[in-house]
Amino acid sequence: PQSYCSIVSHCLLSACRVMTDLTDDCKPACDVFGASEMELVLDMLLPQSAALALEQDPTDGNGNNNQDSFNRRNTDTSSWSFDFALMLLGLLTNCVETHPRNRTTFGKLKKKRKSACHLIVDIFLRTLPQSIVQALKSPKQRKEEVDFDWNPEQLVISSYTSILLGCLMRKNRENKRLILGYIPGHSPVILIHVLRAFLAFQKDARVLTTETLVGTSSVISELENMLKVVTDVDANMVEQDDEQKEQARKPQNSKKELENEKESKTFSKSPKSTRRDVDISKKNEGSDTRSKKKKKRAAISWEDIEK
């Protein structure tokens, strides 16, 4: 049975490698992949990522070092899981890298009451040391460089997952909202750091190809643009919070001050009415003087008549 399983696993890995080669920068081949095909690839990826997460942690459940058990798990099965996971991640990346419809379709998939984007973020976080995951929750660590203290297998798996996440967010607001919402710190800064470390690792190992450099650099530049937007939004939110705090600190005006303000406003608003009152009073004074003159004239004429 063990040899039979080995043959099946190698056949499955070979078939996945062929599909990855066929979909590499080939739109007709990516058109064949719909929701059901990508869901099948996701179903095969989840068990492998869970196995890799266990193999990358050389401690027991209590955090104690258990290097012997860790070494025993590092067998041919784990190497097959590593290769198979890379092939599946590469296949999904090929399907969504230059295919907007597949990005939207993948973002709408759900497994185990979680969105497909959420599951990919979970895979990514499993490959990171817990110290880095905790550091990402601090706002100060979002802009600072992260120290990577892990083995090459961890770095490669996390890099392939970072590239897939970057391609899923490419010109897709809903996927971007979901992915950044699940990443601690809600920022793509950790993806950028991982991909930079990946390029440096491949350069040091002298295995960096032009195709890998161009593709990974394009994803990094897109993630950096997202980071600028996220940073600007955070800065605006901080400014708004500061303004609200300052307004809350100011004492409220007393009733007398409010009444004085109202009176000053009404006085400043009604200069025309006061002018009208002055004009009316002047008119009344003029009419009174005219009536007095008339009475005088009437009195004089009556005396003349008596004389």
mmCIF file of C-alpha atoms in Angstrom:
data_model
loop_
_atom_site.group_PDB
_atom_site.id
_atom_site.type_symbol
_atom_site.label_atom_id
_atom_site.label_comp_id
_atom_site.label_asym_id
_atom_site.label_seq_id
_atom_site.Cartn_x
_atom_site.Cartn_y
_atom_site.Cartn_z
ATOM 1 C CA PRO A 1 0.000 0.000 0.000
ATOM 2 C CA GLN A 2 2.840 2.402 0.718
ATOM 3 C CA SER A 3 4.358 1.918 -2.735
ATOM 4 C CA TYR A 4 0.924 2.316 -4.312
ATOM 5 C CA CYS A 5 0.363 5.610 -2.501
ATOM 6 C CA SER A 6 3.818 6.751 -3.543
ATOM 7 C CA ILE A 7 3.033 6.060 -7.214
ATOM 8 C CA VAL A 8 -0.302 7.903 -6.993
ATOM 9 C CA SER A 9 1.272 10.877 -5.243
ATOM 10 C CA HIS A 10 4.030 11.172 -7.852
ATOM 11 C CA CYS A 11 1.478 10.927 -10.673
ATOM 12 C CA LEU A 12 -0.608 13.651 -9.037
ATOM 13 C CA LEU A 13 2.448 15.866 -8.628
ATOM 14 C CA SER A 14 3.410 15.340 -12.276
ATOM 15 C CA ALA A 15 -0.116 16.185 -13.453
ATOM 16 C CA CYS A 16 -0.090 19.359 -11.349
ATOM 17 C CA ARG A 17 3.294 20.334 -12.782
ATOM 18 C CA VAL A 18 1.940 19.930 -16.322
ATOM 19 C CA MET A 19 -1.109 22.104 -15.527
ATOM 20 C CA THR A 20 1.146 24.771 -14.012
ATOM 21 C CA ASP A 21 3.277 24.844 -17.169
ATOM 22 C CA LEU A 22 0.186 25.016 -19.419
ATOM 23 C CA THR A 23 -1.365 27.946 -17.560
ATOM 24 C CA ASP A 24 1.844 29.964 -17.368
ATOM 25 C CA ASP A 25 1.030 33.233 -19.202
ATOM 26 C CA CYS A 26 -1.575 31.435 -21.356
ATOM 27 C CA LYS A 27 -5.063 33.007 -21.304
ATOM 28 C CA PRO A 28 -6.867 30.193 -23.216
ATOM 29 C CA ALA A 29 -5.636 27.666 -20.661
ATOM 30 C CA CYS A 30 -6.695 29.952 -17.790
ATOM 31 C CA ASP A 31 -10.141 30.338 -19.369
ATOM 32 C CA VAL A 32 -10.713 26.612 -18.826
ATOM 33 C CA PHE A 33 -10.283 27.080 -15.075
ATOM 34 C CA GLY A 34 -13.586 28.129 -13.545
ATOM 35 C CA ALA A 35 -15.017 28.056 -10.056
ATOM 36 C CA SER A 36 -15.135 24.245 -9.790
ATOM 37 C CA GLU A 37 -11.541 23.773 -11.007
ATOM 38 C CA MET A 38 -10.086 26.409 -8.678
ATOM 39 C CA GLU A 39 -12.136 25.018 -5.807
ATOM 40 C CA LEU A 40 -10.628 21.586 -6.477
ATOM 41 C CA VAL A 41 -7.112 23.042 -6.391
ATOM 42 C CA LEU A 42 -7.947 24.803 -3.114
ATOM 43 C CA ASP A 43 -9.234 21.530 -1.632
ATOM 44 C CA MET A 44 -5.919 19.861 -2.456
ATOM 45 C CA LEU A 45 -3.877 22.798 -1.138
ATOM 46 C CA LEU A 46 -5.398 23.078 2.343
ATOM 47 C CA PRO A 47 -4.216 19.689 3.705
ATOM 48 C CA GLN A 48 -0.698 20.232 2.377
ATOM 49 C CA SER A 49 -0.423 23.677 3.964
ATOM 50 C CA ALA A 50 -1.624 22.327 7.304
ATOM 51 C CA ALA A 51 1.006 19.573 7.168
ATOM 52 C CA LEU A 52 3.730 22.081 6.308
ATOM 53 C CA ALA A 53 2.722 24.297 9.218
ATOM 54 C CA LEU A 54 3.216 21.368 11.604
ATOM 55 C CA GLU A 55 6.571 20.462 10.079
ATOM 56 C CA GLN A 56 7.906 23.995 10.379
ATOM 57 C CA ASP A 57 7.325 24.225 14.135
ATOM 58 C CA PRO A 58 9.988 22.239 16.037
ATOM 59 C CA THR A 59 8.192 22.715 19.389
ATOM 60 C CA ASP A 60 5.478 20.838 21.185
ATOM 61 C CA GLY A 61 2.152 22.310 22.197
ATOM 62 C CA ASN A 62 3.658 23.896 25.323
ATOM 63 C CA GLY A 63 6.363 25.762 23.395
ATOM 64 C CA ASN A 64 9.155 23.404 24.496
ATOM 65 C CA ASN A 65 11.835 22.489 22.004
ATOM 66 C CA ASN A 66 11.313 19.048 20.489
ATOM 67 C CA GLN A 67 13.896 18.954 17.732
ATOM 68 C CA ASP A 68 14.073 15.125 17.552
ATOM 69 C CA SER A 69 10.373 14.825 16.815
ATOM 70 C CA PHE A 70 10.693 17.662 14.313
ATOM 71 C CA ASN A 71 13.495 15.878 12.473
ATOM 72 C CA ARG A 72 11.535 12.613 12.377
ATOM 73 C CA ARG A 73 8.665 14.388 10.670
ATOM 74 C CA ASN A 74 11.003 15.749 7.991
ATOM 75 C CA THR A 75 10.688 12.704 5.717
ATOM 76 C CA ASP A 76 10.008 12.054 2.035
ATOM 77 C CA THR A 77 6.329 12.706 2.693
ATOM 78 C CA SER A 78 7.057 16.225 3.893
ATOM 79 C CA SER A 79 9.231 16.963 0.848
ATOM 80 C CA TRP A 80 6.386 15.739 -1.374
ATOM 81 C CA SER A 81 3.925 17.994 0.487
ATOM 82 C CA PHE A 82 6.307 20.919 0.015
ATOM 83 C CA ASP A 83 6.651 20.338 -3.749
ATOM 84 C CA PHE A 84 2.922 19.712 -4.156
ATOM 85 C CA ALA A 85 2.008 22.885 -2.248
ATOM 86 C CA LEU A 86 4.359 24.956 -4.420
ATOM 87 C CA MET A 87 2.821 23.505 -7.593
ATOM 88 C CA LEU A 88 -0.714 24.244 -6.390
ATOM 89 C CA LEU A 89 0.165 27.796 -5.351
ATOM 90 C CA GLY A 90 1.857 28.361 -8.698
ATOM 91 C CA LEU A 91 -1.183 26.971 -10.548
ATOM 92 C CA LEU A 92 -3.584 29.316 -8.729
ATOM 93 C CA THR A 93 -1.235 32.247 -9.319
ATOM 94 C CA ASN A 94 -1.141 31.526 -13.046
ATOM 95 C CA CYS A 95 -4.947 31.384 -13.151
ATOM 96 C CA VAL A 96 -5.467 34.822 -11.531
ATOM 97 C CA GLU A 97 -2.296 36.738 -12.467
ATOM 98 C CA THR A 98 -3.573 38.143 -15.784
ATOM 99 C CA HIS A 99 -7.193 36.992 -15.609
ATOM 100 C CA PRO A 100 -9.627 39.485 -13.951
ATOM 101 C CA ARG A 101 -12.598 37.125 -14.198
ATOM 102 C CA ASN A 102 -10.770 34.358 -12.348
ATOM 103 C CA ARG A 103 -9.795 36.808 -9.603
ATOM 104 C CA THR A 104 -13.442 37.696 -9.031
ATOM 105 C CA THR A 105 -14.504 34.054 -9.247
ATOM 106 C CA PHE A 106 -11.867 32.937 -6.749
ATOM 107 C CA GLY A 107 -12.787 35.730 -4.338
ATOM 108 C CA LYS A 108 -16.404 34.508 -4.246
ATOM 109 C CA LEU A 109 -15.458 30.908 -3.355
ATOM 110 C CA LYS A 110 -16.156 29.704 0.182
ATOM 111 C CA LYS A 111 -14.908 26.663 2.072
ATOM 112 C CA LYS A 112 -15.597 25.813 5.709
ATOM 113 C CA ARG A 113 -17.635 29.023 6.101
ATOM 114 C CA LYS A 114 -14.608 31.075 5.095
ATOM 115 C CA SER A 115 -13.883 32.914 1.896
ATOM 116 C CA ALA A 116 -11.118 31.589 -0.340
ATOM 117 C CA CYS A 117 -9.117 34.789 0.287
ATOM 118 C CA HIS A 118 -9.377 34.188 4.025
ATOM 119 C CA LEU A 119 -8.067 30.636 3.608
ATOM 120 C CA ILE A 120 -5.063 31.816 1.571
ATOM 121 C CA VAL A 121 -4.262 34.398 4.271
ATOM 122 C CA ASP A 122 -4.466 31.605 6.859
ATOM 123 C CA ILE A 123 -1.940 29.599 4.839
ATOM 124 C CA PHE A 124 0.343 32.631 4.692
ATOM 125 C CA LEU A 125 0.126 33.273 8.441
ATOM 126 C CA ARG A 126 0.908 29.618 9.191
ATOM 127 C CA THR A 127 4.252 30.000 7.430
ATOM 128 C CA LEU A 128 5.234 33.018 9.573
ATOM 129 C CA PRO A 129 6.821 32.735 13.024
ATOM 130 C CA GLN A 130 4.318 33.700 15.715
ATOM 131 C CA SER A 131 6.635 36.451 16.954
ATOM 132 C CA ILE A 132 6.291 38.228 13.595
ATOM 133 C CA VAL A 133 2.504 37.757 13.549
ATOM 134 C CA GLN A 134 2.251 39.354 17.002
ATOM 135 C CA ALA A 135 4.586 42.183 15.986
ATOM 136 C CA LEU A 136 2.386 42.985 12.983
ATOM 137 C CA LYS A 137 -0.487 43.856 15.300
ATOM 138 C CA SER A 138 1.530 46.804 16.617
ATOM 139 C CA PRO A 139 1.200 50.011 14.521
ATOM 140 C CA LYS A 140 4.928 50.747 14.968
ATOM 141 C CA GLN A 141 5.914 47.525 13.193
ATOM 142 C CA ARG A 142 3.890 48.245 10.051
ATOM 143 C CA LYS A 143 6.594 50.446 8.536
ATOM 144 C CA GLU A 144 9.687 48.838 10.023
ATOM 145 C CA GLU A 145 11.732 46.024 8.563
ATOM 146 C CA VAL A 146 10.934 42.560 9.907
ATOM 147 C CA ASP A 147 13.716 40.175 10.874
ATOM 148 C CA PHE A 148 13.268 36.720 9.325
ATOM 149 C CA ASP A 149 14.536 33.855 11.388
ATOM 150 C CA TRP A 150 13.266 30.776 9.572
ATOM 151 C CA ASN A 151 14.400 28.059 7.203
ATOM 152 C CA PRO A 152 14.437 28.415 3.384
ATOM 153 C CA GLU A 153 11.355 26.193 2.985
ATOM 154 C CA GLN A 154 9.295 28.582 5.092
ATOM 155 C CA LEU A 155 10.510 31.570 3.107
ATOM 156 C CA VAL A 156 9.720 29.936 -0.258
ATOM 157 C CA ILE A 157 6.202 28.858 0.771
ATOM 158 C CA SER A 158 5.381 32.259 2.255
ATOM 159 C CA SER A 159 6.768 33.988 -0.863
ATOM 160 C CA TYR A 160 4.619 31.925 -3.232
ATOM 161 C CA THR A 161 1.602 32.679 -1.038
ATOM 162 C CA SER A 162 2.473 36.402 -0.991
ATOM 163 C CA ILE A 163 2.624 36.486 -4.793
ATOM 164 C CA LEU A 164 -0.789 34.776 -4.979
ATOM 165 C CA LEU A 165 -2.290 37.299 -2.538
ATOM 166 C CA GLY A 166 -0.788 40.190 -4.482
ATOM 167 C CA CYS A 167 -2.235 38.894 -7.759
ATOM 168 C CA LEU A 168 -5.657 38.382 -6.164
ATOM 169 C CA MET A 169 -5.720 42.046 -5.027
ATOM 170 C CA ARG A 170 -4.675 43.324 -8.460
ATOM 171 C CA LYS A 171 -7.400 45.740 -9.664
ATOM 172 C CA ASN A 172 -9.978 44.017 -7.465
ATOM 173 C CA ARG A 173 -11.393 46.108 -4.617
ATOM 174 C CA GLU A 174 -13.378 43.327 -2.967
ATOM 175 C CA ASN A 175 -10.422 40.931 -2.801
ATOM 176 C CA LYS A 176 -8.231 43.759 -1.516
ATOM 177 C CA ARG A 177 -10.747 44.566 1.205
ATOM 178 C CA LEU A 178 -10.990 40.921 2.277
ATOM 179 C CA ILE A 179 -7.259 40.159 2.242
ATOM 180 C CA LEU A 180 -6.113 43.328 4.023
ATOM 181 C CA GLY A 181 -8.928 42.842 6.514
ATOM 182 C CA TYR A 182 -7.595 39.407 7.495
ATOM 183 C CA ILE A 183 -3.885 40.326 7.656
ATOM 184 C CA PRO A 184 -2.779 41.551 11.125
ATOM 185 C CA GLY A 185 -2.290 45.297 10.975
ATOM 186 C CA HIS A 186 -4.490 45.517 7.846
ATOM 187 C CA SER A 187 -1.438 46.453 5.811
ATOM 188 C CA PRO A 188 0.506 44.773 2.951
ATOM 189 C CA VAL A 189 3.849 45.644 4.560
ATOM 190 C CA ILE A 190 4.591 42.047 5.614
ATOM 191 C CA LEU A 191 3.982 40.806 2.060
ATOM 192 C CA ILE A 192 6.506 43.337 0.778
ATOM 193 C CA HIS A 193 9.124 42.296 3.331
ATOM 194 C CA VAL A 194 8.669 38.606 2.522
ATOM 195 C CA LEU A 195 9.028 39.129 -1.227
ATOM 196 C CA ARG A 196 12.126 41.299 -0.794
ATOM 197 C CA ALA A 197 13.684 38.613 1.399
ATOM 198 C CA PHE A 198 12.745 36.016 -1.219
ATOM 199 C CA LEU A 199 14.520 37.919 -4.014
ATOM 200 C CA ALA A 200 17.585 38.413 -1.814
ATOM 201 C CA PHE A 201 17.615 34.706 -0.957
ATOM 202 C CA GLN A 202 17.400 33.645 -4.612
ATOM 203 C CA LYS A 203 20.066 36.149 -5.582
ATOM 204 C CA ASP A 204 22.437 34.844 -2.909
ATOM 205 C CA ALA A 205 21.734 31.265 -4.028
ATOM 206 C CA ARG A 206 22.362 32.328 -7.676
ATOM 207 C CA VAL A 207 19.047 30.861 -8.850
ATOM 208 C CA LEU A 208 17.240 34.139 -9.541
ATOM 209 C CA THR A 209 15.878 34.256 -13.098
ATOM 210 C CA THR A 210 14.801 37.313 -15.085
ATOM 211 C CA GLU A 211 11.211 36.064 -15.224
ATOM 212 C CA THR A 212 11.038 35.663 -11.448
ATOM 213 C CA LEU A 213 12.665 39.055 -10.877
ATOM 214 C CA VAL A 214 10.273 40.901 -13.202
ATOM 215 C CA GLY A 215 7.125 39.145 -11.954
ATOM 216 C CA THR A 216 7.957 39.494 -8.269
ATOM 217 C CA SER A 217 9.093 43.124 -8.647
ATOM 218 C CA SER A 218 5.788 44.059 -10.322
ATOM 219 C CA VAL A 219 3.855 42.565 -7.398
ATOM 220 C CA ILE A 220 6.092 44.425 -4.917
ATOM 221 C CA SER A 221 5.502 47.770 -6.665
ATOM 222 C CA GLU A 222 1.720 47.229 -6.602
ATOM 223 C CA LEU A 223 1.842 46.345 -2.911
ATOM 224 C CA GLU A 224 3.925 49.469 -2.195
ATOM 225 C CA ASN A 225 1.257 51.624 -3.874
ATOM 226 C CA MET A 226 -1.370 49.955 -1.668
ATOM 227 C CA LEU A 227 0.813 50.670 1.365
ATOM 228 C CA LYS A 228 0.933 54.390 0.509
ATOM 229 C CA VAL A 229 -2.859 54.519 0.333
ATOM 230 C CA VAL A 230 -3.221 52.647 3.625
ATOM 231 C CA THR A 231 -0.658 54.949 5.284
ATOM 232 C CA ASP A 232 -2.456 58.081 4.055
ATOM 233 C CA VAL A 233 -5.781 56.765 5.329
ATOM 234 C CA ASP A 234 -4.250 55.997 8.728
ATOM 235 C CA ALA A 235 -2.746 59.507 8.899
ATOM 236 C CA ASN A 236 -6.110 61.112 8.077
ATOM 237 C CA MET A 237 -7.826 59.008 10.729
ATOM 238 C CA VAL A 238 -5.233 60.074 13.300
ATOM 239 C CA GLU A 239 -5.750 63.758 12.410
ATOM 240 C CA GLN A 240 -9.521 63.397 12.738
ATOM 241 C CA ASP A 241 -9.122 61.718 16.118
ATOM 242 C CA ASP A 242 -6.847 64.551 17.314
ATOM 243 C CA GLU A 243 -9.366 67.187 16.194
ATOM 244 C CA GLN A 244 -12.198 65.403 17.982
ATOM 245 C CA LYS A 245 -10.111 65.179 21.170
ATOM 246 C CA GLU A 246 -9.311 68.907 21.039
ATOM 247 C CA GLN A 247 -12.966 69.783 20.584
ATOM 248 C CA ALA A 248 -13.903 67.555 23.506
ATOM 249 C CA ARG A 249 -11.324 69.303 25.740
ATOM 250 C CA LYS A 250 -12.764 72.797 25.071
ATOM 251 C CA PRO A 251 -15.324 73.869 27.772
ATOM 252 C CA GLN A 252 -18.845 74.494 26.612
ATOM 253 C CA ASN A 253 -20.050 78.104 26.446
ATOM 254 C CA SER A 254 -22.220 79.341 29.296
ATOM 255 C CA LYS A 255 -25.812 80.511 28.777
ATOM 256 C CA LYS A 256 -24.887 84.183 29.146
ATOM 257 C CA GLU A 257 -22.199 83.918 26.486
ATOM 258 C CA LEU A 258 -24.652 82.266 24.139
ATOM 259 C CA GLU A 259 -27.237 85.006 24.777
ATOM 260 C CA ASN A 260 -24.634 87.707 24.177
ATOM 261 C CA GLU A 261 -23.630 86.045 20.941
ATOM 262 C CA LYS A 262 -27.283 85.917 19.830
ATOM 263 C CA GLU A 263 -27.805 89.615 20.665
ATOM 264 C CA SER A 264 -24.663 90.650 18.825
ATOM 265 C CA LYS A 265 -25.725 88.615 15.830
ATOM 266 C CA THR A 266 -29.230 90.129 15.747
ATOM 267 C CA PHE A 267 -27.801 93.648 16.116
ATOM 268 C CA SER A 268 -25.303 93.110 13.322
ATOM 269 C CA LYS A 269 -27.939 91.591 11.098
ATOM 270 C CA SER A 270 -30.526 94.465 11.425
ATOM 271 C CA PRO A 271 -28.897 97.864 10.580
ATOM 272 C CA LYS A 272 -31.575 98.622 7.961
ATOM 273 C CA SER A 273 -34.419 98.411 10.496
ATOM 274 C CA THR A 274 -32.763 100.998 12.756
ATOM 275 C CA ARG A 275 -32.317 103.353 9.789
ATOM 276 C CA ARG A 276 -35.989 102.968 8.938
ATOM 277 C CA ASP A 277 -36.948 103.890 12.504
ATOM 278 C CA VAL A 278 -34.787 107.023 12.324
ATOM 279 C CA ASP A 279 -36.303 108.023 8.997
ATOM 280 C CA ILE A 280 -39.848 107.527 10.307
ATOM 281 C CA SER A 281 -39.163 109.646 13.400
ATOM 282 C CA LYS A 282 -37.768 112.432 11.192
ATOM 283 C CA LYS A 283 -40.886 112.312 9.032
ATOM 284 C CA ASN A 284 -43.100 112.576 12.131
ATOM 285 C CA GLU A 285 -41.141 115.623 13.365
ATOM 286 C CA GLY A 286 -41.590 117.286 9.991
ATOM 287 C CA SER A 287 -45.339 116.727 9.999
ATOM 288 C CA ASP A 288 -45.615 118.205 13.523
ATOM 289 C CA THR A 289 -43.847 121.438 12.484
ATOM 290 C CA ARG A 290 -46.159 121.791 9.444
ATOM 291 C CA SER A 291 -49.269 121.409 11.588
ATOM 292 C CA LYS A 292 -48.001 124.080 14.028
ATOM 293 C CA LYS A 293 -47.435 126.534 11.162
ATOM 294 C CA LYS A 294 -50.952 125.908 9.898
ATOM 295 C CA LYS A 295 -52.398 126.571 13.346
ATOM 296 C CA LYS A 296 -50.422 129.813 13.554
ATOM 297 C CA ARG A 297 -51.726 130.957 10.209
ATOM 298 C CA ALA A 298 -55.254 130.048 11.244
ATOM 299 C CA ALA A 299 -54.952 132.044 14.465
ATOM 300 C CA ILE A 300 -53.623 135.167 12.718
ATOM 301 C CA SER A 301 -56.393 135.237 10.167
ATOM 302 C CA TRP A 302 -59.035 134.928 12.910
ATOM 303 C CA GLU A 303 -57.564 137.934 14.815
ATOM 304 C CA ASP A 304 -57.644 139.966 11.669
ATOM 305 C CA ILE A 305 -61.290 139.151 11.207
ATOM 306 C CA GLU A 306 -62.097 140.225 14.805
ATOM 307 C CA LYS A 307 -60.289 143.518 14.274
#
